[in-house]
Coordinates of C-alpha atoms in Angstrom, one line a residue:
M1 CA 90.8 68.0 141.5
D2 CA 91.6 68.7 145.2
I3 CA 94.2 71.3 144.8
G4 CA 94.7 71.6 148.6
A5 CA 95.5 67.9 148.8
A6 CA 97.8 68.1 145.8
R7 CA 99.8 70.9 147.4
K8 CA 99.9 69.1 150.7
D9 CA 101.4 66.2 148.8
T10 CA 104.0 68.5 147.3
P11 CA 106.5 69.6 150.0
G12 CA 108.1 72.2 147.7
C13 CA 104.8 74.2 147.6
A14 CA 105.6 75.3 151.2
N15 CA 108.8 77.0 150.1
V16 CA 108.3 78.5 146.7
A17 CA 105.8 79.5 144.0
H18 CA 107.2 77.1 141.4
L19 CA 106.4 78.3 137.9
N20 CA 109.3 76.4 136.2
N21 CA 107.6 73.1 135.6
A22 CA 108.8 73.0 132.0
G23 CA 112.3 72.9 133.5
A24 CA 111.7 70.5 136.4
A25 CA 108.5 70.2 138.3
L26 CA 108.2 69.7 142.1
P27 CA 107.9 66.0 142.8
P28 CA 105.0 64.6 144.9
R29 CA 105.7 62.9 148.2
P30 CA 105.1 59.3 146.9
V31 CA 107.9 59.8 144.2
I32 CA 110.3 61.3 146.8
E33 CA 109.6 58.4 149.2
A34 CA 110.0 55.7 146.5
V35 CA 113.4 57.0 145.4
A36 CA 114.6 57.6 148.9
E37 CA 113.5 54.2 150.1
H38 CA 115.3 52.4 147.3
L39 CA 118.5 54.5 147.8
A40 CA 118.4 53.7 151.5
L41 CA 117.9 50.0 150.7
E42 CA 120.9 50.1 148.4
S43 CA 123.0 51.7 151.2
T44 CA 122.1 49.0 153.7
I45 CA 122.0 45.7 151.8
G46 CA 123.8 46.5 148.5
G47 CA 122.8 47.7 145.0
Y48 CA 122.3 44.3 143.3
E49 CA 120.5 43.0 146.3
A50 CA 118.2 46.0 146.5
A51 CA 117.3 45.6 142.8
E52 CA 116.4 41.9 143.5
R53 CA 114.2 42.8 146.4
N54 CA 112.5 45.7 144.6
A55 CA 112.2 43.8 141.2
A56 CA 108.4 44.2 141.2
A57 CA 108.6 48.0 141.7
I58 CA 111.3 48.2 138.9
E59 CA 109.1 46.2 136.6
R60 CA 106.0 48.2 137.4
F61 CA 107.6 51.2 135.6
Y62 CA 106.8 49.6 132.2
E63 CA 103.1 49.0 133.0
A64 CA 102.7 52.4 134.6
V65 CA 104.1 54.4 131.7
A66 CA 102.4 52.2 129.1
G67 CA 99.0 52.8 130.8
L68 CA 99.6 56.5 130.9
I69 CA 100.2 56.9 127.2
G70 CA 98.0 54.1 125.8
A71 CA 100.8 51.8 124.9
R72 CA 101.8 48.2 125.7
P73 CA 104.6 47.4 128.3
D74 CA 106.8 45.8 125.8
E75 CA 106.8 49.0 123.7
I76 CA 108.5 51.0 126.6
A77 CA 112.2 51.5 127.3
Y78 CA 113.6 53.2 130.3
V79 CA 116.3 55.8 129.5
E80 CA 118.2 58.4 131.4
N81 CA 116.6 61.3 129.7
A82 CA 114.4 62.3 126.8
T83 CA 117.3 63.3 124.5
R84 CA 118.9 59.9 124.9
G85 CA 115.6 58.2 124.2
W86 CA 115.1 60.3 121.1
D87 CA 118.7 59.6 120.0
M88 CA 118.3 55.8 120.4
A89 CA 115.2 55.9 118.2
F90 CA 116.5 58.4 115.6
Y91 CA 119.9 56.8 115.1
A92 CA 118.3 53.3 114.8
I93 CA 116.6 54.4 111.6
P94 CA 118.4 53.0 108.5
F95 CA 118.7 56.2 106.5
A96 CA 120.0 56.2 103.0
A97 CA 121.3 58.9 100.6
G98 CA 118.4 60.9 99.2
D99 CA 116.1 60.3 102.2
R100 CA 114.2 63.3 103.4
I101 CA 113.5 64.3 107.0
L102 CA 110.7 66.8 107.6
T103 CA 110.6 68.8 110.8
T104 CA 109.2 72.0 112.2
T105 CA 110.4 75.6 112.6
S106 CA 110.3 75.2 116.4
E107 CA 112.5 72.1 116.5
Y108 CA 114.7 71.5 119.6
S109 CA 118.3 72.2 119.0
S110 CA 119.6 68.8 120.1
N111 CA 117.3 67.2 117.6
A112 CA 118.4 69.6 114.8
I113 CA 122.1 68.8 115.5
A114 CA 121.3 65.1 115.1
Y115 CA 119.6 65.8 111.8
Q116 CA 122.7 67.5 110.5
H117 CA 124.9 64.8 111.8
V118 CA 123.1 62.1 109.8
A119 CA 122.7 64.4 106.8
A120 CA 126.5 64.9 106.6
A121 CA 127.2 61.2 107.2
K122 CA 124.5 59.6 104.9
G123 CA 123.4 62.2 102.4
V124 CA 120.0 62.8 104.0
K125 CA 118.1 66.0 103.3
V126 CA 116.6 68.0 106.2
E127 CA 113.6 70.1 105.2
V128 CA 111.7 72.5 107.5
L129 CA 107.9 72.7 107.2
P130 CA 106.5 76.2 107.3
D131 CA 104.1 77.4 110.0
G132 CA 100.5 77.9 109.4
R133 CA 98.8 81.2 110.3
D134 CA 98.3 80.2 113.9
G135 CA 102.0 79.4 114.4
V136 CA 101.8 75.6 114.5
L137 CA 103.2 73.5 111.6
S138 CA 101.3 73.7 108.4
L139 CA 99.4 70.5 107.7
D140 CA 98.8 71.5 104.1
A141 CA 102.6 71.9 103.6
L142 CA 103.2 68.5 105.3
S143 CA 100.6 66.8 103.1
A144 CA 102.2 68.3 99.9
E145 CA 105.7 67.2 100.9
L146 CA 104.6 63.7 101.8
A147 CA 103.0 63.5 98.3
R148 CA 106.3 64.4 96.7
G149 CA 107.8 61.2 98.1
D150 CA 111.3 60.2 99.4
V151 CA 110.3 61.2 103.0
R152 CA 111.9 58.7 105.4
L153 CA 110.9 60.4 108.6
V154 CA 108.6 63.1 110.0
S155 CA 110.1 64.3 113.3
I156 CA 108.4 67.0 115.3
N157 CA 108.0 68.3 118.8
H158 CA 104.6 68.1 120.4
V159 CA 105.2 71.2 122.6
P160 CA 108.3 73.3 121.9
T161 CA 110.6 74.2 124.8
H162 CA 110.6 77.9 124.0
N163 CA 107.0 78.8 123.5
G164 CA 103.5 77.5 124.5
L165 CA 102.2 76.2 121.2
V166 CA 100.9 72.7 120.8
N167 CA 101.6 71.1 117.4
P168 CA 98.7 69.0 115.9
A169 CA 100.4 65.7 116.6
A170 CA 97.4 63.4 115.8
A171 CA 96.8 65.1 112.5
V172 CA 100.4 64.6 111.6
G173 CA 100.1 61.0 112.5
R174 CA 97.2 60.4 110.2
L175 CA 99.1 61.9 107.3
C176 CA 102.2 59.8 108.0
R177 CA 100.2 56.6 108.2
Q178 CA 98.4 57.5 104.9
H179 CA 101.8 57.7 103.2
G180 CA 103.6 55.0 105.1
V181 CA 106.2 57.3 106.6
L182 CA 107.9 56.9 110.0
Y183 CA 106.9 59.4 112.6
L184 CA 109.0 60.4 115.6
L185 CA 107.4 62.6 118.3
D186 CA 109.4 64.5 120.9
A187 CA 106.9 64.7 123.8
C188 CA 109.4 66.0 126.4
Q189 CA 107.2 69.0 127.3
S190 CA 103.8 67.4 126.8
V191 CA 103.6 64.1 128.7
G192 CA 102.2 64.9 132.1
Q193 CA 100.5 68.2 131.3
I194 CA 98.2 67.3 128.4
S195 CA 96.7 64.1 127.1
V196 CA 99.1 61.9 125.1
D197 CA 97.8 58.7 123.6
V198 CA 100.2 57.1 121.2
E199 CA 97.4 55.2 119.4
E200 CA 95.4 58.3 118.9
I201 CA 98.4 60.3 117.8
G202 CA 99.7 57.5 115.5
C203 CA 103.4 58.1 116.2
D204 CA 105.8 55.2 115.6
M205 CA 108.3 56.4 118.3
M206 CA 108.0 58.9 121.1
S207 CA 110.5 60.2 123.7
A208 CA 109.7 61.9 127.0
T209 CA 111.4 62.9 130.3
G210 CA 110.6 62.3 133.9
R211 CA 111.6 65.6 135.5
K212 CA 109.2 67.9 133.8
Y213 CA 105.4 67.7 133.8
L214 CA 105.4 64.0 134.8
R215 CA 106.9 65.1 138.2
G216 CA 109.4 62.2 138.2
P217 CA 113.0 62.2 139.3
R218 CA 115.7 64.0 137.4
G219 CA 117.9 61.8 135.2
T220 CA 115.0 59.6 134.0
G221 CA 113.0 59.3 130.9
F222 CA 111.4 56.8 128.5
L223 CA 111.1 55.8 124.9
Y224 CA 108.0 54.4 123.2
V225 CA 108.5 52.3 120.0
R226 CA 105.5 50.8 118.3
R227 CA 105.6 47.0 118.6
E228 CA 105.4 46.3 114.9
L229 CA 108.4 48.5 114.2
I230 CA 110.8 47.3 116.9
A231 CA 112.4 44.5 114.9
T232 CA 113.3 46.9 112.1
L233 CA 115.3 49.2 114.3
E234 CA 118.8 48.2 115.5
P235 CA 120.0 50.6 118.3
P236 CA 123.2 52.5 117.6
F237 CA 124.8 50.6 120.4
L238 CA 124.1 47.4 122.3
D239 CA 125.1 45.8 125.6
L240 CA 124.4 42.5 127.4
H241 CA 121.0 43.8 128.4
A242 CA 119.9 44.9 124.9
A243 CA 121.3 41.8 123.3
T244 CA 122.5 38.2 124.1
W245 CA 125.9 37.2 123.1
K246 CA 126.0 34.0 121.0
A247 CA 129.6 33.0 121.6
P248 CA 132.0 33.3 120.0
D249 CA 131.0 35.6 117.1
D250 CA 127.3 36.3 117.1
Y251 CA 124.6 38.0 119.1
E252 CA 120.8 38.3 119.2
V253 CA 119.0 41.6 119.9
R254 CA 116.0 41.7 122.2
G255 CA 112.6 41.6 120.6
D256 CA 111.0 44.3 122.7
A257 CA 111.7 48.0 123.3
R258 CA 114.2 47.2 126.0
R259 CA 116.7 46.7 123.2
F260 CA 117.1 50.5 123.5
E261 CA 118.1 50.2 127.2
T262 CA 121.4 49.6 128.9
W263 CA 122.0 47.1 131.7
E264 CA 123.2 49.7 134.1
R265 CA 120.7 52.3 135.1
Y266 CA 119.4 54.5 137.9
M267 CA 117.2 51.9 139.6
A268 CA 115.8 54.3 142.2
G269 CA 114.9 56.7 139.4
Q270 CA 113.1 54.0 137.4
I271 CA 111.0 53.1 140.4
G272 CA 110.3 56.8 141.0
L273 CA 109.3 57.4 137.4
G274 CA 106.9 54.5 137.5
V275 CA 105.4 55.9 140.7
A276 CA 105.1 59.3 139.0
A277 CA 103.3 57.8 136.0
D278 CA 100.8 56.0 138.3
Y279 CA 100.3 59.2 140.3
A280 CA 99.4 61.1 137.1
S281 CA 97.1 58.4 136.0
E282 CA 95.3 58.3 139.3
L283 CA 94.7 62.0 139.3
G284 CA 93.5 61.7 135.7
I285 CA 95.3 63.3 132.8
E286 CA 92.2 65.0 131.5
A287 CA 91.7 66.7 134.9
I288 CA 95.4 67.7 134.9
Q289 CA 95.2 69.1 131.4
E290 CA 92.1 71.2 132.1
R291 CA 93.7 72.6 135.3
V292 CA 97.0 73.4 133.6
L293 CA 95.5 75.0 130.5
T294 CA 93.1 77.1 132.7
L295 CA 95.9 78.4 134.8
A296 CA 98.0 79.2 131.7
D297 CA 95.1 81.1 130.1
A298 CA 94.7 83.0 133.4
L299 CA 98.3 84.0 133.4
R300 CA 98.3 85.1 129.8
E301 CA 95.3 87.3 130.5
R302 CA 97.1 88.9 133.4
L303 CA 100.3 89.5 131.3
A304 CA 98.4 90.8 128.3
A305 CA 96.7 93.4 130.5
R306 CA 100.0 94.7 131.8
S307 CA 101.5 97.6 129.9
G308 CA 104.9 96.9 128.5
V309 CA 104.5 93.1 128.6
T310 CA 104.3 91.1 125.3
V311 CA 103.0 87.5 125.4
L312 CA 104.7 85.4 122.7
D313 CA 102.7 82.2 122.7
R314 CA 100.8 81.1 119.6
G315 CA 98.4 78.4 118.6
E316 CA 94.6 77.7 119.0
R317 CA 95.0 76.9 122.7
P318 CA 98.6 77.0 123.9
S319 CA 100.0 74.7 126.6
G320 CA 101.0 75.4 130.2
I321 CA 104.2 77.1 129.0
V322 CA 103.8 80.9 129.0
T323 CA 106.5 83.0 127.4
F324 CA 106.7 86.8 127.4
T325 CA 109.0 89.8 127.4
V326 CA 108.9 93.0 129.6
D327 CA 109.9 96.2 127.8
G328 CA 113.2 97.6 128.9
H329 CA 114.2 94.6 131.0
E330 CA 116.3 91.6 130.1
A331 CA 114.7 88.2 130.6
A332 CA 117.4 87.3 133.1
A333 CA 116.7 90.4 135.2
V334 CA 113.0 89.5 135.2
K335 CA 113.9 86.0 136.4
K336 CA 116.1 87.4 139.1
A337 CA 113.4 89.8 140.3
A338 CA 110.8 87.0 140.5
R339 CA 113.2 84.7 142.3
E340 CA 113.8 87.4 144.9
R341 CA 110.0 87.4 145.6
G342 CA 109.9 83.6 146.0
V343 CA 108.7 82.8 142.4
N344 CA 110.6 80.4 140.2
V345 CA 110.5 81.2 136.5
N346 CA 113.1 80.5 133.8
T347 CA 114.5 82.2 130.7
T348 CA 114.4 80.6 127.3
S349 CA 116.2 81.4 124.0
P350 CA 113.9 81.1 121.0
R351 CA 116.7 81.9 118.6
A352 CA 118.7 79.0 119.9
H353 CA 115.9 76.5 119.2
G354 CA 114.2 76.2 115.8
Y355 CA 114.9 77.5 112.4
D356 CA 113.6 81.1 112.6
P357 CA 116.5 83.6 112.5
R358 CA 114.1 86.4 113.4
A359 CA 113.3 84.8 116.7
L360 CA 114.1 86.6 119.9
A361 CA 117.4 86.0 121.7
S362 CA 115.7 85.5 125.0
A363 CA 112.3 85.6 126.8
V364 CA 110.8 84.8 130.2
R365 CA 109.2 81.3 130.5
A366 CA 106.7 80.7 133.2
S367 CA 105.3 77.2 133.2
V368 CA 102.3 76.3 135.4
H369 CA 101.2 72.9 136.8
Y370 CA 98.0 71.7 138.4
Y371 CA 99.3 72.4 141.9
N372 CA 99.9 76.1 141.2
T373 CA 97.3 78.6 142.3
E374 CA 95.8 81.9 141.2
E375 CA 97.5 83.5 144.1
E376 CA 100.9 82.4 142.8
L377 CA 100.1 83.9 139.4
D378 CA 99.4 87.2 141.2
L379 CA 102.6 86.9 143.1
L380 CA 104.5 86.6 139.8
M381 CA 102.7 89.7 138.5
S382 CA 103.6 91.7 141.5
A383 CA 107.3 90.7 141.1
L384 CA 107.5 91.9 137.5
P385 CA 109.4 95.2 136.9
R386 CA 107.3 98.0 135.6

């Protein structure tokens, strides 16, 4: 990968050492230009007219995202963020009293709230799988729970928001298919930084965002739903795009994944997200993954060698998200010190996400991307309080 070219194509690299890609990555120039050009077109000829003129670019989004994750275009829906995509899939599942939902100790809090919402309304049971020795979910425990029966859904995150581990998504998919159980994957933090192939993983539904590692516009995301499953899921709400009104008292829901969309959407964002997906595909997700993981490993080595710094990430090979604490310094203070040196990092709250009451209240989260450099890692290290 030509890192110099990637940085030249990323205007933000001239201004800051951006190690907050798990929050929102710096967009590349083609994404910026695609969004800006459509917004300019809307301002000069009108929003409806701009959508008509750029219909091919809007439609390209479905092919671009499908190609990136190994799906088919009719299995992709455009949504305004990963949480809304996840909600549309989750709330479309026809749960019944006694159904069991299996999830992980590291679950995202928005998802956990939805579990409890459905549990209270429909008598569903939410059960948390234990971690294995390396910190990822225990496949032995998952296998045992699936064998017990009554599992309606296995719902996990691929990469948690508050630490760097990577859950064994494909192994989970194999177990779910063996037992005929639905599988929903939250890939918010994985798409764009590591290889994500829905056929290899075996998930039935998957949500992701545009603003993080995919380097797309903020306020964009997508939902994947396996073609064979679409007809069995009726979205929690419909509009004239998701369904056709059969006057006066009937309607017909779309047969593809766009039944999870709404008619009104951020058109410039949809175009930009399609460009971002194509951009990642052209670079090559395997090359991106190797670069990201190599930089993350290098940062963890630097941090582990510093006295008073504790690296928190677990797993056989963690992702590009690096979490740590500095003795005697609050995470917010470390973030502020780094920001003053021109380095963007973020704080995270492990206790606010997941089911482990022993988790830390806060930690520093540095998340690398392929356009980052070793020199930027050194700059972060020099900014850390001692």
